[in-house]
C-alpha positions as MATLAB code, in Angstrom:
seq = 'MKKIIVALIATLLLAAPALAETRIAYVDLQKALNLSKAGVQAKSEIAAQVKKYEAEFKAKRGELQKLKGELEKQAVLLSDSAKAQKERDFQKSGKELQRFQKDVKDELQQKDAEHTKRILNKLFEILQKLGKDGGYSMIIEKNEGAVIYADKSIDLTDELIKAFDAAK';
ca = [
     -41.200  -34.502   -1.910;
     -43.720  -32.399   -3.499;
     -43.752  -31.114   -0.267;
     -39.889  -30.126   -0.613;
     -40.126  -29.081   -3.742;
     -43.448  -26.279   -2.745;
     -41.462  -25.758    0.566;
     -38.424  -24.422   -1.819;
     -40.763  -22.497   -3.981;
     -42.006  -20.927   -1.834;
     -39.080  -19.996    0.094;
     -37.324  -18.477   -2.681;
     -40.473  -16.332   -3.889;
     -40.306  -15.087   -0.380;
     -36.714  -14.102   -0.541;
     -37.207  -12.761   -4.296;
     -38.362   -9.104   -2.571;
     -35.810   -9.030    0.617;
     -32.943   -9.304   -2.161;
     -34.622   -7.117   -4.992;
     -34.360   -4.153   -2.126;
     -30.786   -5.073   -0.944;
     -28.678   -2.456   -2.498;
     -24.580   -3.025   -2.195;
     -22.272   -0.520   -3.237;
     -18.141   -0.449   -3.443;
     -15.941    2.455   -3.234;
     -11.670    2.272   -3.270;
     -10.851    4.284   -0.566;
      -7.239    4.203   -1.640;
      -8.083    5.853   -4.549;
     -10.223    8.278   -2.418;
      -7.009    8.987   -0.387;
      -4.879   10.102   -3.517;
      -7.092   11.873   -5.525;
      -9.120   13.960   -3.249;
      -8.150   17.441   -2.265;
      -6.970   17.101    0.725;
      -4.979   13.642   -0.100;
      -3.382   15.421   -2.797;
      -2.424   18.173   -0.556;
      -1.257   16.125    2.117;
       0.910   14.163   -0.064;
       2.414   17.555   -1.370;
       3.150   18.737    1.941;
       5.166   15.178    3.291;
       6.968   15.520   -0.433;
       8.323   19.242    0.449;
       9.641   17.999    3.961;
      11.291   15.087    2.376;
      13.097   17.664   -0.101;
      13.840   20.058    2.832;
      15.115   16.824    4.827;
      17.048   16.006    2.242;
      19.046   19.246    1.507;
      19.659   18.697    5.445;
      20.876   15.075    4.946;
      23.320   16.014    2.310;
      24.904   18.388    4.120;
      25.736   16.213    7.528;
      27.113   14.088    5.075;
      29.266   16.545    3.424;
      30.656   17.222    6.143;
      30.970   13.687    7.534;
      33.032   13.339    4.355;
      35.146   16.895    5.248;
      35.464   15.215    8.730;
      36.918   11.611    7.324;
      39.609   13.836    4.484;
      40.681   15.699    7.536;
      41.561   12.472    9.435;
      42.821   10.511    6.656;
      45.118   13.577    5.489;
      46.496   14.429    8.834;
      46.494   10.974   10.525;
      50.225   11.328    9.892;
      50.638   14.185   11.662;
      48.595   13.617   14.211;
      49.434   12.238   17.701;
      48.095    8.999   18.854;
      45.797   11.084   21.433;
      44.751   13.846   19.181;
      43.997   10.596   16.173;
      41.868    9.007   18.910;
      39.703   12.294   18.863;
      38.968   12.960   15.813;
      38.104    9.063   14.859;
      35.715    9.633   18.136;
      34.339   13.115   16.545;
      33.891   11.047   13.261;
      31.904    8.224   14.625;
      29.934   10.378   16.890;
      29.131   12.646   13.638;
      28.072    9.177   12.286;
      25.833    7.979   15.044;
      24.005   11.267   14.926;
      23.781   11.265   11.465;
      22.219    7.536   11.536;
      20.350    9.451   14.371;
      19.041   12.056   12.191;
      18.112    9.554    9.085;
      15.911    7.464   11.575;
      14.278   10.402   13.408;
      13.097   12.112    9.837;
      12.007    8.701    8.904;
       9.821    8.208   11.611;
       8.612   12.197   11.743;
       7.401   11.656    8.196;
       5.671    8.096    8.723;
       3.910    9.740   11.525;
       2.648   12.936    9.394;
       2.001   10.385    6.959;
      -0.217    8.442    9.434;
      -1.699   11.860   11.073;
      -2.857   13.140    7.664;
      -4.203    9.652    6.770;
      -6.138    8.750    9.672;
      -7.961   12.509    9.747;
      -8.757   11.972    5.553;
     -10.092    8.817    5.996;
     -12.586    9.398    9.260;
     -13.997   12.138    7.362;
     -14.425   10.095    4.556;
     -16.366    7.324    6.661;
     -18.255   10.249    7.472;
     -19.375   11.065    4.136;
     -19.874    7.233    3.097;
     -22.276    7.330    6.199;
     -24.357    9.998    4.656;
     -24.368    8.446    0.674;
     -25.053    5.377    1.624;
     -28.179    6.199    3.905;
     -28.941    8.637    1.815;
     -28.722    6.295   -1.200;
     -30.559    3.575    0.788;
     -27.418    1.002    0.569;
     -27.588   -1.712    2.404;
     -23.941   -1.911    2.598;
     -21.109   -0.143    1.138;
     -17.756   -1.983    1.182;
     -13.978   -1.070    0.562;
     -12.566   -2.849   -3.023;
      -8.953   -3.560   -1.958;
      -9.623   -5.269    1.757;
     -10.293   -8.664   -1.135;
     -13.589   -8.527   -0.301;
     -14.794   -7.472   -3.759;
     -13.823  -10.000   -6.749;
     -16.023   -8.786   -8.978;
     -17.950   -5.500   -9.111;
     -19.539   -3.744  -11.583;
     -18.763   -0.042  -12.164;
     -22.277    1.323  -11.651;
     -22.000    0.480   -8.416;
     -18.680    2.111   -7.640;
     -18.953    5.187   -5.560;
     -15.268    6.023   -5.521;
     -16.134    9.033   -7.743;
     -19.051   10.677   -5.847;
     -17.037   10.137   -2.577;
     -14.144   12.222   -3.821;
     -16.689   15.008   -5.106;
     -18.997   14.987   -1.784;
     -15.697   14.883    0.386;
     -13.795   17.963   -1.936;
     -17.467   19.845   -1.765;
     -17.127   19.499    2.653;
     -14.147   21.710    3.235;
];
């Protein structure tokens, strides 16, 4: 029993210096994405495109509603073939509007993903440098569920944002 206790104490004494040298920090990459200058600029670019596309969509929807109104007003006066043609035109316009909406959504998602990837790649480069220069053994991402508790003193997020903005 004494040998076990002595071995345990020896192990703890030898492990203590190794633990003291370990430096761990965390970053909130979502916060860095949202608050960095590049992140704010990317968001505003996408918001401007959303506004532009919303105006286009409203105009196209107005045309579609106008076509529907004409169809309803002229339904009694039109021949069957002319009425059928107007209905086909209306359905075609409706499908085009849906396609436009889907294409815009896909385009905006792709642009957002491209901006995010570009910014994250740069953030990771800077994190590598911060980790090396700061003597950190590990830097973990706060929002990935791995951090249950962390003291604010080891949060490098603000330092990361400053370094990222300065790197431009």
